[in-house]
PDB file of C-alpha atoms in Angstrom:
ATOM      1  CA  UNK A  66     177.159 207.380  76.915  1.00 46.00           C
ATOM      2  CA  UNK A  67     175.671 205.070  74.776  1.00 45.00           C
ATOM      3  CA  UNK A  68     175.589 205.847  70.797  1.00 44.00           C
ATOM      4  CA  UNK A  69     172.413 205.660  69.168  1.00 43.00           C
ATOM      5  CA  UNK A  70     172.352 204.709  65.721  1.00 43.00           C
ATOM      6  CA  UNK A  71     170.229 203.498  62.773  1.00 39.00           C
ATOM      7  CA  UNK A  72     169.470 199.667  63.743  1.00 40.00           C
ATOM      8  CA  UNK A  73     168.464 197.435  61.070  1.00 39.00           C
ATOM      9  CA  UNK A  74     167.325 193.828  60.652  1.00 40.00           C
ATOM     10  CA  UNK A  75     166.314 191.751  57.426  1.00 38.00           C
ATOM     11  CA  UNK A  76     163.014 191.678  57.123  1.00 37.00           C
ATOM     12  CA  UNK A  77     161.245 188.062  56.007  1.00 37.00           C
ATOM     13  CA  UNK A  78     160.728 188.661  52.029  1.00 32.00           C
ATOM     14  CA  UNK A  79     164.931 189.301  51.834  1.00 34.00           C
ATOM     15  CA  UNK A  80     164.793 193.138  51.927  1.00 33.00           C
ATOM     16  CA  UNK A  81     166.405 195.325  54.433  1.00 32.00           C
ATOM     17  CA  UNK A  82     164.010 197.338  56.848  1.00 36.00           C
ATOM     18  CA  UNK A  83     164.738 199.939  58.913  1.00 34.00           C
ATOM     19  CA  UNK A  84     163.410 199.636  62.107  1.00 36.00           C
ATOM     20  CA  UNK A  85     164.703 203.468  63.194  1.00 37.00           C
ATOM     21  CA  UNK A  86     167.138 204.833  65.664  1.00 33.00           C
ATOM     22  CA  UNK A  87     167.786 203.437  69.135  1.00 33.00           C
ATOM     23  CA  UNK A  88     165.495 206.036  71.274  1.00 36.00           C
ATOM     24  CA  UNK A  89     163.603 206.379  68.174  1.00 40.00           C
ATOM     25  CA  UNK A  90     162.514 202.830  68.439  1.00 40.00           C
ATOM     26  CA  UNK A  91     161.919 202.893  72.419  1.00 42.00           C
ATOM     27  CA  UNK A  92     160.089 205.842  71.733  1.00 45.00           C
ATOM     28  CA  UNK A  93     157.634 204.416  68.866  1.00 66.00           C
ATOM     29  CA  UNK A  94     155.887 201.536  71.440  1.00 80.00           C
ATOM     30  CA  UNK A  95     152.990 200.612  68.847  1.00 85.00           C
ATOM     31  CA  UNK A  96     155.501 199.931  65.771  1.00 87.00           C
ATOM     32  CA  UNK A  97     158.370 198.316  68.354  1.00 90.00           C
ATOM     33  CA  UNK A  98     155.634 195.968  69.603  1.00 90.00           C
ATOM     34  CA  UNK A  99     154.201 195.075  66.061  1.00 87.00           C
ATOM     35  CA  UNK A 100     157.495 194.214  65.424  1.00 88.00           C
ATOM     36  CA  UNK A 101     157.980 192.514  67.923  1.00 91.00           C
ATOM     37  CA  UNK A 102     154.655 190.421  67.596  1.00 89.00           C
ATOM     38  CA  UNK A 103     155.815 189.646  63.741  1.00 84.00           C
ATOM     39  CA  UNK A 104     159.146 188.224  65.300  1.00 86.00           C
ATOM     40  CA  UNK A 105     157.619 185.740  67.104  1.00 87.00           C
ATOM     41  CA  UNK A 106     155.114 184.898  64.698  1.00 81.00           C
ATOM     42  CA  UNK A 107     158.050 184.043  61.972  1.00 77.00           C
ATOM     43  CA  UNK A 108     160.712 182.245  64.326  1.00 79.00           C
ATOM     44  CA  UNK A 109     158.359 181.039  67.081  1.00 80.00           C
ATOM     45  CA  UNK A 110     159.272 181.256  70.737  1.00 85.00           C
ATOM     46  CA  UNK A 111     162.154 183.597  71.613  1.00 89.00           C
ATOM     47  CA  UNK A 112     163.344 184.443  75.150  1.00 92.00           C
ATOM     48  CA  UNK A 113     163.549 188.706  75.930  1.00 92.00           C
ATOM     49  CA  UNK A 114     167.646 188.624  75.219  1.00 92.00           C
ATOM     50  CA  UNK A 115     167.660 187.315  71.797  1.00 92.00           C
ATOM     51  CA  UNK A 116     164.576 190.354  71.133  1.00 92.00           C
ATOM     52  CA  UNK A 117     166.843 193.106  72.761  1.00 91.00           C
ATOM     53  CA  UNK A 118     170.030 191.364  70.425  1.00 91.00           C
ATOM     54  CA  UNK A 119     167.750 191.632  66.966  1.00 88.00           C
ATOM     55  CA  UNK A 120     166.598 194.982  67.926  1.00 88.00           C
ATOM     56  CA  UNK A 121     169.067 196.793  69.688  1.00 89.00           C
ATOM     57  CA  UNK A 122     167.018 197.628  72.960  1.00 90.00           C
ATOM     58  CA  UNK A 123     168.124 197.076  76.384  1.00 91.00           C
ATOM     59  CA  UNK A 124     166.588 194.047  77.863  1.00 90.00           C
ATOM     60  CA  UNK A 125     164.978 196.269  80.205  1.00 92.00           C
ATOM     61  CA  UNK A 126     162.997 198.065  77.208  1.00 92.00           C
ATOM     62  CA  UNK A 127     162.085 194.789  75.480  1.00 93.00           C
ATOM     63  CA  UNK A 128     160.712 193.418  78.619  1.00 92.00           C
ATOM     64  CA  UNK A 129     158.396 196.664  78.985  1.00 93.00           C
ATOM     65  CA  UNK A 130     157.060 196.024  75.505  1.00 94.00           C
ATOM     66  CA  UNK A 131     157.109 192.119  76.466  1.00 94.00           C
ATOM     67  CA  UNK A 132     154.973 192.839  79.539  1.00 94.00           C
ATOM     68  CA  UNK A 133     152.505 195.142  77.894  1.00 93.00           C
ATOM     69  CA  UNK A 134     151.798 192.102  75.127  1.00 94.00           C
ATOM     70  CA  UNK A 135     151.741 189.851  78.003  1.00 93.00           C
ATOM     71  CA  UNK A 136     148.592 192.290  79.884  1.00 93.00           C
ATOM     72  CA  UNK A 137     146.346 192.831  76.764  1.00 91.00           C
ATOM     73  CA  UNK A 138     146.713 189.072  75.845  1.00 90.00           C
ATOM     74  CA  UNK A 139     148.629 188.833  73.210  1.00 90.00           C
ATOM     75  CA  UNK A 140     151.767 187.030  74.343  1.00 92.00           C
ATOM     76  CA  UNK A 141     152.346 184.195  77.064  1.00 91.00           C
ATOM     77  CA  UNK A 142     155.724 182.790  78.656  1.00 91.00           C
ATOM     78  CA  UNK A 143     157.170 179.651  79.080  1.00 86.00           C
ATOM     79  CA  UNK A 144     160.284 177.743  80.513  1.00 84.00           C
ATOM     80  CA  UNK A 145     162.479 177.481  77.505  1.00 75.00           C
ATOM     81  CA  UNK A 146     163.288 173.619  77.421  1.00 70.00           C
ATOM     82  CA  UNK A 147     166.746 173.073  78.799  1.00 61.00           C
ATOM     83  CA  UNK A 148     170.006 172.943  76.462  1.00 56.00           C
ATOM     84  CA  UNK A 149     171.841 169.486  76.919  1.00 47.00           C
ATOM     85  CA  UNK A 150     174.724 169.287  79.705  1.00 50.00           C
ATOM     86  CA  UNK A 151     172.696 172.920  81.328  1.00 53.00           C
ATOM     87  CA  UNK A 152     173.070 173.383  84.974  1.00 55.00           C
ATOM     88  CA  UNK A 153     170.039 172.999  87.677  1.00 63.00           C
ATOM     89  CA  UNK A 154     169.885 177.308  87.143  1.00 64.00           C
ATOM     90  CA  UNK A 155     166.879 178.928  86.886  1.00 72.00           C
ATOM     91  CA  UNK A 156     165.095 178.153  83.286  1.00 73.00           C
ATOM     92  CA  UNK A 157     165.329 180.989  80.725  1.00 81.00           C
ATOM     93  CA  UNK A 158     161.805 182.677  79.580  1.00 88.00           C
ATOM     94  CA  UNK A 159     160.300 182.247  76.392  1.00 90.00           C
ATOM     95  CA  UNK A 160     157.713 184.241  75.221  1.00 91.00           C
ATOM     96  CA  UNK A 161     155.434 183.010  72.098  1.00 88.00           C
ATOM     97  CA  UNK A 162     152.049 184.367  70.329  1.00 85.00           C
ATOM     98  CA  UNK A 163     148.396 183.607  72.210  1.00 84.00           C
ATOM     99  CA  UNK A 164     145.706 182.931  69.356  1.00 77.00           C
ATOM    100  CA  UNK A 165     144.778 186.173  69.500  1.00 80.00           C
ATOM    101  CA  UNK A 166     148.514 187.490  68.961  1.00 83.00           C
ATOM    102  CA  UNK A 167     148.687 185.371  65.474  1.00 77.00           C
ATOM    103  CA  UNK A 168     145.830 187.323  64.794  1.00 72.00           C
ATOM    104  CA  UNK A 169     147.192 190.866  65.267  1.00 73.00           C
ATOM    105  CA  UNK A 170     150.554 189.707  62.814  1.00 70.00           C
ATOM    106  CA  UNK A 171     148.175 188.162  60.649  1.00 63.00           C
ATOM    107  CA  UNK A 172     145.726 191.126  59.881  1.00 59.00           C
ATOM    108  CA  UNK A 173     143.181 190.600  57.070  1.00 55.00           C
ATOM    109  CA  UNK A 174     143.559 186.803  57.055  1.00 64.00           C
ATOM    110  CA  UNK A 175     140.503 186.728  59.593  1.00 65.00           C
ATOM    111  CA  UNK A 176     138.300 188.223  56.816  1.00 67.00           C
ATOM    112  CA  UNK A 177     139.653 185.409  54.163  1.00 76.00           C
ATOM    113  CA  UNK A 178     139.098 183.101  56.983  1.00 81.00           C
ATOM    114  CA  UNK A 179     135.605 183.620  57.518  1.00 84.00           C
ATOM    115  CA  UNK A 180     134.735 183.321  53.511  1.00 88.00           C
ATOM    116  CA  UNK A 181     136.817 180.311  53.477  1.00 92.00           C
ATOM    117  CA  UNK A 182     134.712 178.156  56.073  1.00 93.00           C
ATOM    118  CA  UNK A 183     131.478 180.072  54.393  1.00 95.00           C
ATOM    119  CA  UNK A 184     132.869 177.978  51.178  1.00 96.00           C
ATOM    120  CA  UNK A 185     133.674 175.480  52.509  1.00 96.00           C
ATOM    121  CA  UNK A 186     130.416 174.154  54.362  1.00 96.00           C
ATOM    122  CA  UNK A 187     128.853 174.570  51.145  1.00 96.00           C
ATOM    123  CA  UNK A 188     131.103 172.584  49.352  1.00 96.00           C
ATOM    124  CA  UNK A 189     130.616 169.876  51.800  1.00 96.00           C
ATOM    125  CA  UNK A 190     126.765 170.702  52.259  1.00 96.00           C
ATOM    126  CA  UNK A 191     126.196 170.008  48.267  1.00 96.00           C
ATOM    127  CA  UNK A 192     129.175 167.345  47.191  1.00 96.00           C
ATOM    128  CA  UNK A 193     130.021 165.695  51.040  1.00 96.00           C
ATOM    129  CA  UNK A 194     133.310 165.053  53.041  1.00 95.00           C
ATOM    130  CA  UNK A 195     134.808 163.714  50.328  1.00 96.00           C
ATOM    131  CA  UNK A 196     135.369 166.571  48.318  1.00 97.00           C
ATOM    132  CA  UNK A 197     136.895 168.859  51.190  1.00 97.00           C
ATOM    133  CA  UNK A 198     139.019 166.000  51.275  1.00 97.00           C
ATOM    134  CA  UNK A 199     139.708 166.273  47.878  1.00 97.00           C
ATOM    135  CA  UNK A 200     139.907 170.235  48.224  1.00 97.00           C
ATOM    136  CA  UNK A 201     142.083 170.565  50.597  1.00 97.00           C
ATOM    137  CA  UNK A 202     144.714 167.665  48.547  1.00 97.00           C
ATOM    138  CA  UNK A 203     144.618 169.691  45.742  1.00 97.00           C
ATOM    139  CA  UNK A 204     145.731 172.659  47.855  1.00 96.00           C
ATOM    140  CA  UNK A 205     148.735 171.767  49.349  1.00 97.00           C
ATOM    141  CA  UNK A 206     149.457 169.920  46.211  1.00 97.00           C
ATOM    142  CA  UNK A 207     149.506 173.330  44.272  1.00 96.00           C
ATOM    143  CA  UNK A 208     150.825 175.632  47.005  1.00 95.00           C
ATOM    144  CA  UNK A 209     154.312 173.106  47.270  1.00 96.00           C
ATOM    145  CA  UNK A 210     154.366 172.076  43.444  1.00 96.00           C
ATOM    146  CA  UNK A 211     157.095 174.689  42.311  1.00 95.00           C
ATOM    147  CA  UNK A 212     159.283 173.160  45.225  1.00 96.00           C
ATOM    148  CA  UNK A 213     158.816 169.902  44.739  1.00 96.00           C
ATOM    149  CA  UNK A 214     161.958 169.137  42.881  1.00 96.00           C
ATOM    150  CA  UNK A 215     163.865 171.337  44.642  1.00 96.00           C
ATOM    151  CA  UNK A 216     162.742 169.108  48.161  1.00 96.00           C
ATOM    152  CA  UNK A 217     163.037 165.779  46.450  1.00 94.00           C
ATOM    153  CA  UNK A 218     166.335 166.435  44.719  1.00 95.00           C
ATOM    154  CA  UNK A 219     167.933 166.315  48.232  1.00 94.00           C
ATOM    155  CA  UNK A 220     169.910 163.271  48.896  1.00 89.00           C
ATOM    156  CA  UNK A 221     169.344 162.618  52.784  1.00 91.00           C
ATOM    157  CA  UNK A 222     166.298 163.100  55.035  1.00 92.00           C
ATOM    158  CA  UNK A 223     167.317 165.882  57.629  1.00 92.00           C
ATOM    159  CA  UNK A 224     168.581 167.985  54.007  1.00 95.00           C
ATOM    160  CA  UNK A 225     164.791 167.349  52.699  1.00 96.00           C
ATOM    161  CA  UNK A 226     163.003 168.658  56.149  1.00 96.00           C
ATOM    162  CA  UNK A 227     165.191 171.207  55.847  1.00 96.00           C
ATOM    163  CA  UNK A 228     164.048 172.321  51.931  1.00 97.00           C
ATOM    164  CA  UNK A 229     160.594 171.499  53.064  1.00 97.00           C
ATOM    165  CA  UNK A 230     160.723 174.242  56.058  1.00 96.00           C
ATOM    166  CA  UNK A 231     162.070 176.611  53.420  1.00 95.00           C
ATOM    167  CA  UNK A 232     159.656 176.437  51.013  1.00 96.00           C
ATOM    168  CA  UNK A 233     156.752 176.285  53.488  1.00 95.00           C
ATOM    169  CA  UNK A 234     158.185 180.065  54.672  1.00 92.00           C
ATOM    170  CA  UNK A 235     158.487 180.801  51.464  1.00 91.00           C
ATOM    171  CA  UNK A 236     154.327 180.339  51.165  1.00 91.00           C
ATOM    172  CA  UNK A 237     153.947 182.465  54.030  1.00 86.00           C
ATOM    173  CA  UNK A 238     154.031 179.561  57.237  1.00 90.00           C
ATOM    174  CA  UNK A 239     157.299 180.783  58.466  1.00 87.00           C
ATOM    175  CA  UNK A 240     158.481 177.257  59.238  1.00 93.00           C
ATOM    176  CA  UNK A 241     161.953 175.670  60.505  1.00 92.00           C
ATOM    177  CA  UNK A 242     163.131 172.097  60.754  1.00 94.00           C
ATOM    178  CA  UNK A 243     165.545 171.257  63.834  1.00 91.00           C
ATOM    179  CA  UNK A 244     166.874 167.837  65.202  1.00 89.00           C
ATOM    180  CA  UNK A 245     164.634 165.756  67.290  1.00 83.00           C
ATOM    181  CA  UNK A 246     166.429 163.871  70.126  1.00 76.00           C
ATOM    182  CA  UNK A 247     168.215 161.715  67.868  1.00 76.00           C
ATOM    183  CA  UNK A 248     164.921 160.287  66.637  1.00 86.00           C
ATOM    184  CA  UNK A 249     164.510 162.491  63.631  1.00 92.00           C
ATOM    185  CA  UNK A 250     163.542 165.288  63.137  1.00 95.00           C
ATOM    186  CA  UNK A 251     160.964 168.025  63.623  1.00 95.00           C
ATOM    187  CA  UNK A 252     159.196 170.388  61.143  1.00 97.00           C
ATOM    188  CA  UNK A 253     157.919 173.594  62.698  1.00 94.00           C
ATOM    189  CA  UNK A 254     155.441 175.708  61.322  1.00 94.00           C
ATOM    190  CA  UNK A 255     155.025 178.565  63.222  1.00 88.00           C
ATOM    191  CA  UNK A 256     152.368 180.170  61.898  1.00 86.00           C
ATOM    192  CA  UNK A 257     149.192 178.920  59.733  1.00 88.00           C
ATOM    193  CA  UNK A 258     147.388 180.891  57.758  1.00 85.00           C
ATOM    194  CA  UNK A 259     144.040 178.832  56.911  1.00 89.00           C
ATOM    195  CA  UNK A 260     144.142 177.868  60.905  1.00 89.00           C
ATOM    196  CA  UNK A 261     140.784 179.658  61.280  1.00 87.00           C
ATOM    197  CA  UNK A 262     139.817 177.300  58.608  1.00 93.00           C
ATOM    198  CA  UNK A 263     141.492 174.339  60.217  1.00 94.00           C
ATOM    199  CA  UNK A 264     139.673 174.711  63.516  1.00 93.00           C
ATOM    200  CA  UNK A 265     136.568 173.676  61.471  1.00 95.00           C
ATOM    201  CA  UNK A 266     137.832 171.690  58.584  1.00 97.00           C
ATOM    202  CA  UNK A 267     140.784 169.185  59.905  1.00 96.00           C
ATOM    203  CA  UNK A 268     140.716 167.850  56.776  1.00 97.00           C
ATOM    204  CA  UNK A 269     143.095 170.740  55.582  1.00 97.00           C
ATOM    205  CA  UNK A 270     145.515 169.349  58.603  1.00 97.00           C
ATOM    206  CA  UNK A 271     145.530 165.731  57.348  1.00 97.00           C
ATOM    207  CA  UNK A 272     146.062 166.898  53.547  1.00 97.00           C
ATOM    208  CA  UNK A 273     149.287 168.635  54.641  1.00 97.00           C
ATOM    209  CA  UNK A 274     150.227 165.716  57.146  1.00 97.00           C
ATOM    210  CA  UNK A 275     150.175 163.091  53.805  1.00 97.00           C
ATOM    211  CA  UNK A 276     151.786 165.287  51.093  1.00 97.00           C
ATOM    212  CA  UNK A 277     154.621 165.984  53.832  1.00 97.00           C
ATOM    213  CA  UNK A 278     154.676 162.019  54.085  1.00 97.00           C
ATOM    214  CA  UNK A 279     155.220 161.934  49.945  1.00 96.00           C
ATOM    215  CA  UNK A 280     157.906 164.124  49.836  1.00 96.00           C
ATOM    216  CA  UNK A 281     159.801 163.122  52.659  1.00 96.00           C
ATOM    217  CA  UNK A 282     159.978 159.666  51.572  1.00 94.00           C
ATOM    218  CA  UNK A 283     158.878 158.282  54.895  1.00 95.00           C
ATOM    219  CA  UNK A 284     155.581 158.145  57.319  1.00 95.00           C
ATOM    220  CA  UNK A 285     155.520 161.171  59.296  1.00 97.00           C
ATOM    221  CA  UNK A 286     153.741 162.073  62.850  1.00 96.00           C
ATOM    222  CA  UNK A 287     151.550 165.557  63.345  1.00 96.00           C
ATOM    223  CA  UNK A 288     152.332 166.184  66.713  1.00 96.00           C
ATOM    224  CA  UNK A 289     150.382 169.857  67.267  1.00 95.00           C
ATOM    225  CA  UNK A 290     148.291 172.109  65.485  1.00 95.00           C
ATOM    226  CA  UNK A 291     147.671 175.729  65.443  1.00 91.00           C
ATOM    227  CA  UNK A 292     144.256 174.931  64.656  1.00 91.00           C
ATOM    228  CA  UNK A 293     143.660 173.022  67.850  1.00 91.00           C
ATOM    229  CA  UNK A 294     145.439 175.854  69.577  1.00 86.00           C
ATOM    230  CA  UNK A 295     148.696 174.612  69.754  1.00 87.00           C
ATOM    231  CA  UNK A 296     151.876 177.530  69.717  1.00 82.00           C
ATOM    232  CA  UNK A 297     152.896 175.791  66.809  1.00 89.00           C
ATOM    233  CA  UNK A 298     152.152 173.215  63.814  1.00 95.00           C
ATOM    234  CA  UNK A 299     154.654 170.652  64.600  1.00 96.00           C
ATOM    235  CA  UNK A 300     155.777 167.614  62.440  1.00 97.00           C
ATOM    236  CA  UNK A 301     157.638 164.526  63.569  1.00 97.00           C
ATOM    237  CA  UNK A 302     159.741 163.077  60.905  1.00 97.00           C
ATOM    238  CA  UNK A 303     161.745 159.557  61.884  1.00 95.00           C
ATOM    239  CA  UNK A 304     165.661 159.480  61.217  1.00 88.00           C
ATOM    240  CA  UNK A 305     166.693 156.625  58.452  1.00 84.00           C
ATOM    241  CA  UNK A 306     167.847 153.316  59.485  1.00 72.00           C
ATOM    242  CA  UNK A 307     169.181 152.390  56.179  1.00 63.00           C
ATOM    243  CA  UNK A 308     171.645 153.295  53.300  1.00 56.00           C
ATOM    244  CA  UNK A 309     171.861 152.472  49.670  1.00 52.00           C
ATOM    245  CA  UNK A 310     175.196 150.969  48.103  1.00 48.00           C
ATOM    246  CA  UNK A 311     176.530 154.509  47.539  1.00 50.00           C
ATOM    247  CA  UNK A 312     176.263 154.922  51.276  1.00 53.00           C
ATOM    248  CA  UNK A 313     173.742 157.686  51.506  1.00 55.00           C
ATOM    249  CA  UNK A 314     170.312 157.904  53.129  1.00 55.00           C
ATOM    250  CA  UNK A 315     167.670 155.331  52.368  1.00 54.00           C
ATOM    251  CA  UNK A 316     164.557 157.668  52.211  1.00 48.00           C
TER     252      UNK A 316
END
C-alpha cells in the first residue's frame, strides 16, 4: 500500500511550501487546482505526467483536476511539439492557461488593469501617442534597470537570454529562454501582467520588444503576445555569426 507523506515543492519567490499530504491533497480539489493553475502560469505548457511528478498525485488524479479546468474554461490541450529523433507514436498532451485561466492565477491584477487603461487614455487623450510611447519606455527601462549589469556582464548571447529570462521572473513574468532550432534562441514569457493593458496599448509590447533589442546586443523578433491572446509572450533572438579576437561571442 502506498505511503502517504508530506509532499513539498519550491514555491516561485525561493521558499518552501507545503502543498499537504498525499490524500490530503486529492482531497482539497479547490487548493490542488489553484495550484495547479499557478504551475502552468509560471513554467507554461506542461503535459499531465510532469503535474502528477511535481505533485505527487497519480496521473489519474491530476487528469481529474486537469479535466475539470478543461470544462469551466480555464485550461486547453495541445500536441506537445515532438522531441528530435521521436518515433511516429501518439503525441504527448500539453495542457496550458485560456485567457481566462491567467486571470484566475493572476487575481487582483484585473482591478490594476482596468485603472491602468483608465490612465492611460487620458494620458494619450491630453499629451498624444507619443507620450504612451514614451510611458511605456520609461517602464521597462525602470522595471529591468537593477539587472541590467547583471544581463550585460554576460559574455555570449544564449548566457544573456538566459539572465534576461531570470530577471524578467524575477519582476513577476515568469519567463524562460530555450534554444531555437539552431537559429537562436527564444525568450518565453509566460505570463504578462499589464496584458489587459497591452490588448489596448501595444505600445507597452513594442517598448519591451526594443529594450530586449539593447540589452541583447542584437535585433530581436516578437513572435506572440499574450495581449493578442497568444499562450505565451515569445521572443526570437538570432544566434551570433561572429567572434572577437579572444574567441568569444560577437554580440
Amino acid at each position: 500500500m502506498r505511503k502517504t507523506g508530506v509532499v513539498k515543492r519550491k514555491a516561485s519567490l525561493g521558499h518552501r511550501e507545503e502543498v499537504g499530504t498525499m490524500s490530503g491533497v486529492d482531497g482539497h480539489d479547490g487548493r490542488t487546482r489553484d495550484l495547479i493553475v499557478r504551475r502552468l502560469l509560471e513554467h507554461g505548457p506542461t503535459t499531465a505526467m510532469d503535474l502528477a511528478g511535481e505533485f505527487g498525485l497519480s496521473g489519474a488524479a491530476v487528469r481529474r483536476h486537469l479535466d475539470a479546468l478543461v470544462a469551466d474554461g480555464t485550461v486547453v490541450t495541445r500536441d506537445a511539439p515532438r522531441a528530435s529523433g521521436r518515433g511516429r507514436g501518439r503525441p504527448a498532451r500539453q495542457h496550458l492557461l485560456t485567457e481566462q485561466g491567467r486571470r484566475r492565477a493572476g487575481r487582483g491584477e484585473a482591478d490594476v488593469a482596468e485603472l491602468a487603461v483608465a490612465a492611460l487614455r487620458e494620458l494619450a487623450g491630453v499629451a498624444g501617442e507619443d507620450a504612451v510611447r514614451a510611458f511605456a519606455r520609461r517602464r521597462i527601462l525602470g522595471l529591468l534597470a537593477e539587472h541590467r549589469e547583471g544581463v550585460e556582464a554576460q559574455d555570449d548571447r544564449a548566457a544573456r537570454v538566459e539572465a534576461l529570462a531570470g530577471a524578467l521572473s524575477r519582476e513577476g513574468y515568469a519567463a524562460s529562454s530555450r534554444p531555437s532550432s539552431g537559429t537562436g534562441a527564444q525568450l518565453c514569457q509566460h505570463h504578462c501582467p499589464v496584458a489587459g493593458v497591452a490588448a489596448e496599448f501595444p505600445q507597452l509590447c513594442e517598448a519591451e520588444t526594443e529594450v530586449f533589442a539593447e540589452l541583447l546586443g542584437t535585433h530581436v523578433q516578437r513572435l506572440s503576445t499574450i495581449a493578442r491572446g497568444d499562450a505565451a509572450c515569445t521572443t526570437h533572438v538570432p544566434q551570433p555569426t561572429t567572434t572577437d579576437v579572444k574567441g568569444r561571442q560577437v554580440v
